[in-house]
């Protein structure tokens, strides 16, 4: 009986001891579980918040580079020249996009480029210059035959009158030579300041600013000037750059306007100067969608010249096809139209790109 009592007592003591040890453990266990649980919940709640912030920052990482309202002329000059430097790196091969071999061909081609693309002009002038290689030849041509050649460029009757008229003026007033002075060029039929500066800058190496539709659009988007008339835009922008930069500045701006900074839907998300642009966000900002808007060599498509300079070809540019020949398509991609699709390619004449 004593042994049984002793055993019971020992069992009771062991149970009490075990309960005493278990009690603190049970009390502390909920505490340990609760603290990590709260931390875990906090962590889970914090994680999505960080992702959301990161997502917003990524989407808005490029903001319009709006200049201050009281921007000084010096600050504007610096800003404009920086954009031009950046464009020079993007388009080191920028050039006039009309095929020509001499000043006469350039002045005729520039007159023909009104209301059509440079591509269409380049596809048309080989036949014109093969038949009428000099001002004397074109001045003495049969107007109906010239009209037929120029028909693809549109407004072919008016253009025939202009190129034949300027050819007669060159023959009669300038000894069959294109003059190298602005005041003489603008006297030729169909030749205005824009055409004159194209000829002076690219055929004679004399600086000039070419204010075409692309140039006008971009300099206003960049807030270089608020002027809308070509002559006033020319003067305003000319004050921001040394005269020696004028011709290449024109090429840089026009190249950018034709390839990336389009009139209706600029490819903002694929623009290399987006951080400097006050108008960023007017167009497509999604990088992948913006890439699909790129034209000519930037989109892998043929350019506008049948005979582009070597620097353009070295940069991956593709010559334009002759009149009537199919355009070369870019390498296929997952987003390319299905075979047999008739969707026009960026930079193709069917898009009416100038």
Coordinates of C-alpha atoms in Angstrom, one line a residue:
X1 CA 0.0 0.0 0.0
X2 CA 2.9 2.3 0.8
X3 CA 4.5 1.5 -2.5
X4 CA 1.2 2.2 -4.4
X5 CA 0.8 5.5 -2.6
X6 CA 4.4 6.4 -3.4
X7 CA 3.9 5.6 -7.1
X8 CA 0.6 7.6 -7.3
X9 CA 2.4 10.5 -5.6
X10 CA 5.3 10.4 -8.0
X11 CA 2.9 10.2 -11.0
X12 CA 1.0 13.2 -9.7
X13 CA 4.2 15.2 -9.2
X14 CA 5.4 14.4 -12.7
X15 CA 2.0 15.4 -14.2
X16 CA 2.0 18.6 -12.2
X17 CA 5.6 19.3 -13.3
X18 CA 4.7 18.6 -16.9
X19 CA 1.6 20.8 -16.7
X20 CA 3.7 23.6 -15.2
X21 CA 6.2 23.4 -18.0
X22 CA 3.5 23.2 -20.6
X23 CA 1.5 26.2 -19.3
X24 CA 4.2 28.8 -20.0
X25 CA 4.8 27.2 -23.4
X26 CA 1.1 27.4 -24.2
X27 CA 0.9 30.9 -23.1
X28 CA 3.9 32.0 -25.0
X29 CA 3.0 30.1 -28.2
X30 CA 0.0 32.3 -29.1
X31 CA 2.2 35.3 -28.6
X32 CA 4.9 34.0 -30.9
X33 CA 2.4 33.0 -33.5
X34 CA 0.6 36.4 -33.3
X35 CA 3.6 38.6 -33.7
X36 CA 5.0 36.9 -36.9
X37 CA 1.4 36.7 -38.2
X38 CA 1.0 40.5 -37.8
X39 CA 4.4 41.0 -39.5
X40 CA 3.5 38.7 -42.3
X41 CA 0.2 40.5 -42.8
X42 CA 2.0 43.8 -42.8
X43 CA 4.6 42.5 -45.3
X44 CA 1.8 41.2 -47.6
X45 CA 0.0 44.5 -47.5
X46 CA 3.2 46.5 -48.0
X47 CA 4.4 44.4 -51.0
X48 CA 1.5 45.3 -53.3
X49 CA 1.8 48.9 -52.3
X50 CA 5.5 49.0 -53.3
X51 CA 4.6 47.3 -56.6
X52 CA 1.9 49.8 -57.3
X53 CA 4.3 52.7 -56.6
X54 CA 7.0 51.2 -58.8
X55 CA 4.4 50.7 -61.6
X56 CA 3.3 54.3 -61.4
X57 CA 6.9 55.6 -61.4
X58 CA 7.8 53.4 -64.4
X59 CA 4.7 54.6 -66.4
X60 CA 5.5 58.2 -65.6
X61 CA 9.3 58.0 -65.6
X62 CA 9.3 60.5 -68.6
X63 CA 7.5 63.7 -67.9
X64 CA 7.0 66.5 -70.4
X65 CA 10.1 68.7 -70.2
X66 CA 8.1 71.9 -70.0
X67 CA 10.3 75.0 -70.0
X68 CA 9.6 77.7 -67.4
X69 CA 7.2 80.5 -68.5
X70 CA 9.9 83.1 -68.0
X71 CA 12.6 81.0 -69.9
X72 CA 15.4 83.3 -70.9
X73 CA 16.7 83.5 -74.4
X74 CA 20.0 81.9 -73.2
X75 CA 18.2 79.0 -71.6
X76 CA 16.2 78.5 -74.8
X77 CA 19.3 78.5 -76.9
X78 CA 20.9 75.9 -74.6
X79 CA 17.8 73.7 -74.7
X80 CA 17.4 73.9 -78.5
X81 CA 21.1 73.1 -79.1
X82 CA 21.0 70.2 -76.8
X83 CA 18.1 68.7 -78.7
X84 CA 19.9 69.2 -82.0
X85 CA 23.0 67.5 -80.5
X86 CA 20.9 64.5 -79.5
X87 CA 19.3 64.3 -82.9
X88 CA 22.7 64.4 -84.5
X89 CA 23.6 61.3 -82.6
X90 CA 20.4 59.6 -83.6
X91 CA 20.7 60.5 -87.3
X92 CA 24.4 60.9 -88.1
X93 CA 23.4 59.9 -91.7
X94 CA 20.7 62.6 -92.1
X95 CA 20.7 63.9 -95.7
X96 CA 18.3 65.5 -98.3
X97 CA 15.8 62.8 -99.2
X98 CA 15.6 63.8 -102.9
X99 CA 17.9 62.0 -105.4
X100 CA 19.9 64.5 -107.5
X101 CA 23.3 64.7 -109.2
X102 CA 23.5 68.5 -109.8
X103 CA 21.8 71.7 -108.8
X104 CA 19.4 71.6 -111.8
X105 CA 18.1 68.2 -110.8
X106 CA 17.7 69.3 -107.2
X107 CA 15.7 72.4 -107.9
X108 CA 13.4 70.5 -110.2
X109 CA 12.9 67.7 -107.8
X110 CA 12.2 70.1 -104.9
X111 CA 9.6 71.9 -106.9
X112 CA 8.0 68.5 -107.8
X113 CA 7.9 67.5 -104.1
X114 CA 5.1 69.8 -103.3
X115 CA 2.0 67.9 -102.2
X116 CA 3.6 64.5 -102.6
X117 CA 6.3 62.4 -101.0
X118 CA 10.0 62.6 -101.8
X119 CA 9.7 58.9 -102.6
X120 CA 7.2 59.5 -105.4
X121 CA 9.4 62.3 -106.8
X122 CA 12.5 60.0 -106.7
X123 CA 10.6 57.3 -108.5
X124 CA 9.5 59.8 -111.2
X125 CA 12.6 62.0 -111.9
X126 CA 14.8 59.2 -113.4
X127 CA 12.6 59.1 -116.5
X128 CA 12.3 62.9 -116.6
X129 CA 16.1 63.6 -116.4
X130 CA 16.9 60.7 -118.8
X131 CA 14.8 62.5 -121.4
X132 CA 15.5 66.1 -120.5
X133 CA 19.0 66.2 -118.8
X134 CA 19.5 70.0 -119.1
X135 CA 17.5 73.2 -118.6
X136 CA 17.6 73.7 -122.3
X137 CA 16.1 70.3 -123.0
X138 CA 13.3 70.7 -120.5
X139 CA 12.5 74.3 -121.7
X140 CA 12.0 73.0 -125.3
X141 CA 10.0 69.9 -124.3
X142 CA 6.5 69.1 -125.4
X143 CA 4.3 70.0 -122.3
X144 CA 2.0 67.0 -122.8
X145 CA 5.0 64.6 -122.8
X146 CA 6.3 66.2 -119.6
X147 CA 2.8 66.0 -118.0
X148 CA 2.6 62.3 -118.7
X149 CA 6.0 61.7 -117.0
X150 CA 5.0 63.8 -114.0
X151 CA 1.5 62.4 -113.6
X152 CA 2.5 60.1 -110.6
X153 CA 3.5 63.2 -108.5
X154 CA 0.0 64.7 -108.6
X155 CA -0.9 68.3 -109.8
X156 CA 1.1 67.3 -112.8
X157 CA -0.1 70.1 -115.1
X158 CA 0.8 72.9 -112.6
X159 CA 4.1 71.2 -111.9
X160 CA 4.9 70.9 -115.6
X161 CA 4.3 74.6 -116.0
X162 CA 6.6 75.3 -113.1
X163 CA 9.6 73.1 -114.1
X164 CA 9.4 74.2 -117.7
X165 CA 9.1 77.8 -116.7
X166 CA 12.1 77.6 -114.4
X167 CA 14.0 75.8 -117.1
X168 CA 13.3 78.6 -119.5
X169 CA 14.4 81.2 -116.9
X170 CA 17.6 79.3 -116.3
X171 CA 18.3 79.1 -120.1
X172 CA 17.4 82.7 -120.8
X173 CA 18.5 84.6 -117.7
X174 CA 21.3 82.5 -116.1
X175 CA 23.1 80.9 -119.0
X176 CA 21.6 77.5 -118.3
X177 CA 23.1 77.4 -114.8
X178 CA 21.3 77.4 -111.4
X179 CA 22.2 80.5 -109.5
X180 CA 23.7 80.2 -106.1
X181 CA 22.1 83.3 -104.5
X182 CA 18.8 83.3 -102.6
X183 CA 17.6 86.5 -104.3
X184 CA 18.1 84.9 -107.8
X185 CA 16.6 81.5 -106.9
X186 CA 13.3 82.9 -105.6
X187 CA 12.7 84.6 -108.9
X188 CA 12.4 81.2 -110.7
X189 CA 8.9 79.9 -111.3
X190 CA 7.8 77.6 -108.5
X191 CA 10.7 78.4 -106.3
X192 CA 10.1 79.9 -102.8
X193 CA 12.4 80.4 -99.8
X194 CA 12.0 76.7 -98.7
X195 CA 13.1 75.4 -102.1
X196 CA 15.8 78.0 -102.4
X197 CA 17.3 77.0 -99.0
X198 CA 17.2 73.3 -100.0
X199 CA 19.2 74.1 -103.1
X200 CA 21.6 76.5 -101.4
X201 CA 22.3 74.1 -98.5
X202 CA 22.6 70.9 -100.4
X203 CA 23.9 71.9 -103.9
X204 CA 26.1 74.9 -103.0
X205 CA 27.0 74.2 -99.3
X206 CA 25.5 77.6 -98.2
X207 CA 23.6 77.4 -94.9
X208 CA 19.9 77.6 -94.9
X209 CA 16.9 76.5 -92.8
X210 CA 14.3 74.5 -94.6
X211 CA 10.9 75.2 -93.0
X212 CA 8.7 72.4 -94.3
X213 CA 5.6 70.9 -92.6
X214 CA 7.7 68.6 -90.4
X215 CA 10.1 71.4 -89.3
X216 CA 7.1 73.7 -88.4
X217 CA 5.4 71.0 -86.4
X218 CA 8.4 69.9 -84.3
X219 CA 9.9 73.3 -83.4
X220 CA 6.4 74.3 -82.1
X221 CA 6.2 71.0 -80.1
X222 CA 9.6 71.7 -78.6
X223 CA 8.5 75.3 -77.9
X224 CA 11.4 76.9 -79.7
X225 CA 8.9 79.4 -81.2
X226 CA 5.2 80.0 -81.2
X227 CA 5.4 81.5 -84.7
X228 CA 3.3 79.8 -87.4
X229 CA 4.4 81.6 -90.6
X230 CA 7.4 79.9 -92.3
X231 CA 9.4 83.1 -92.7
X232 CA 9.0 84.0 -89.0
X233 CA 9.8 80.4 -87.9
X234 CA 12.9 80.6 -90.0
X235 CA 14.1 83.8 -88.4
X236 CA 13.2 82.7 -84.9
X237 CA 14.9 79.3 -85.1
X238 CA 17.9 80.9 -87.0
X239 CA 18.6 83.0 -83.9
X240 CA 19.1 79.9 -81.7
X241 CA 21.8 78.3 -83.8
X242 CA 25.1 79.4 -85.5
X243 CA 24.6 79.8 -89.2
X244 CA 26.9 76.9 -89.9
X245 CA 24.4 74.5 -88.2
X246 CA 21.4 75.5 -90.2
X247 CA 21.4 73.0 -93.0
X248 CA 22.1 69.9 -90.9
X249 CA 19.7 71.2 -88.2
X250 CA 17.0 71.1 -90.9
X251 CA 17.9 67.5 -91.9
X252 CA 17.9 66.4 -88.3
X253 CA 14.5 67.9 -87.5
X254 CA 12.9 66.7 -90.7
X255 CA 14.3 63.2 -90.3
X256 CA 12.9 63.0 -86.8
X257 CA 9.5 64.3 -87.9
X258 CA 9.3 61.7 -90.7
X259 CA 10.4 58.7 -88.6
X260 CA 9.2 59.2 -85.0
X261 CA 7.5 62.5 -84.2
X262 CA 4.5 62.1 -86.6
X263 CA 1.8 64.6 -87.0
X264 CA -1.2 62.5 -85.9
X265 CA 0.4 59.9 -83.6
X266 CA 4.0 60.6 -82.5
X267 CA 5.9 57.5 -81.2
X268 CA 6.7 59.1 -77.8
X269 CA 7.5 55.7 -76.2
X270 CA 10.2 55.1 -78.8
X271 CA 11.6 58.6 -78.9
X272 CA 15.3 59.0 -78.0
X273 CA 14.8 62.6 -77.0
X274 CA 11.7 62.1 -74.9
X275 CA 13.3 63.4 -71.7
X276 CA 13.9 66.7 -73.4
X277 CA 10.5 67.1 -75.1
X278 CA 7.9 69.5 -73.8
X279 CA 5.2 67.6 -75.8
X280 CA 6.0 64.1 -74.5
X281 CA 2.7 62.2 -74.0
X282 CA 0.9 63.7 -77.0
X283 CA 1.4 60.3 -78.8
X284 CA 1.8 56.7 -77.9
X285 CA 4.0 56.3 -74.7
X286 CA 3.9 52.5 -74.5
X287 CA 7.4 51.4 -75.8
X288 CA 6.2 48.3 -77.6
X289 CA 3.2 50.1 -79.3
X290 CA 5.4 53.1 -80.1
X291 CA 7.9 50.9 -81.9
X292 CA 5.2 49.8 -84.4
X293 CA 4.8 53.5 -85.4
X294 CA 8.4 53.9 -86.5
X295 CA 9.0 54.5 -90.2
X296 CA 11.8 54.1 -92.7
X297 CA 15.1 52.7 -91.4
X298 CA 13.9 53.1 -87.8
X299 CA 11.2 50.6 -88.5
X300 CA 13.2 48.4 -90.8
X301 CA 11.5 49.7 -94.0
X302 CA 12.8 51.2 -97.2
X303 CA 13.7 54.8 -97.2
X304 CA 12.7 57.5 -99.8
X305 CA 15.8 57.6 -102.0
X306 CA 16.5 55.1 -104.7
X307 CA 20.2 56.1 -104.4
X308 CA 20.8 57.1 -100.8
X309 CA 24.3 58.0 -99.5
X310 CA 26.6 55.2 -98.3
X311 CA 26.3 56.4 -94.7
X312 CA 22.6 55.7 -94.7
X313 CA 23.1 52.2 -96.1
X314 CA 25.9 51.6 -93.5
X315 CA 23.3 52.5 -90.8
X316 CA 20.9 49.8 -92.0
X317 CA 18.9 52.0 -94.4
X318 CA 17.2 50.3 -97.4
X319 CA 17.0 52.0 -100.8
X320 CA 13.5 52.8 -102.1
X321 CA 12.2 50.6 -104.9
X322 CA 11.8 52.0 -108.4
X323 CA 8.3 53.1 -109.6
X324 CA 6.0 50.1 -109.8
X325 CA 8.3 47.7 -108.0
X326 CA 7.1 46.2 -104.7
X327 CA 8.6 47.6 -101.5
X328 CA 10.9 45.4 -99.5
X329 CA 9.3 44.2 -96.3
X330 CA 11.1 44.2 -93.0
X331 CA 12.0 40.9 -91.2
X332 CA 8.9 39.1 -89.9
X333 CA 8.0 39.5 -86.3
X334 CA 5.3 38.1 -84.0
X335 CA 3.3 41.3 -84.6
X336 CA 3.8 41.3 -88.4
X337 CA 0.6 41.1 -90.5
X338 CA -0.3 37.6 -91.8
X339 CA 0.9 36.6 -95.2
X340 CA -1.3 38.1 -97.9
X341 CA -2.2 41.1 -95.7
X342 CA -2.6 44.3 -97.5
X343 CA -1.9 46.5 -94.6
X344 CA 0.5 49.3 -95.7
X345 CA 3.9 49.3 -94.1
X346 CA 5.2 52.3 -92.2
X347 CA 7.2 54.5 -94.4
X348 CA 5.5 53.2 -97.6
X349 CA 4.0 55.5 -100.1
X350 CA 0.5 54.2 -99.4
X351 CA 0.8 56.0 -96.0
X352 CA 1.4 59.3 -97.7
X353 CA 4.5 60.0 -95.7
X354 CA 6.4 63.1 -96.8

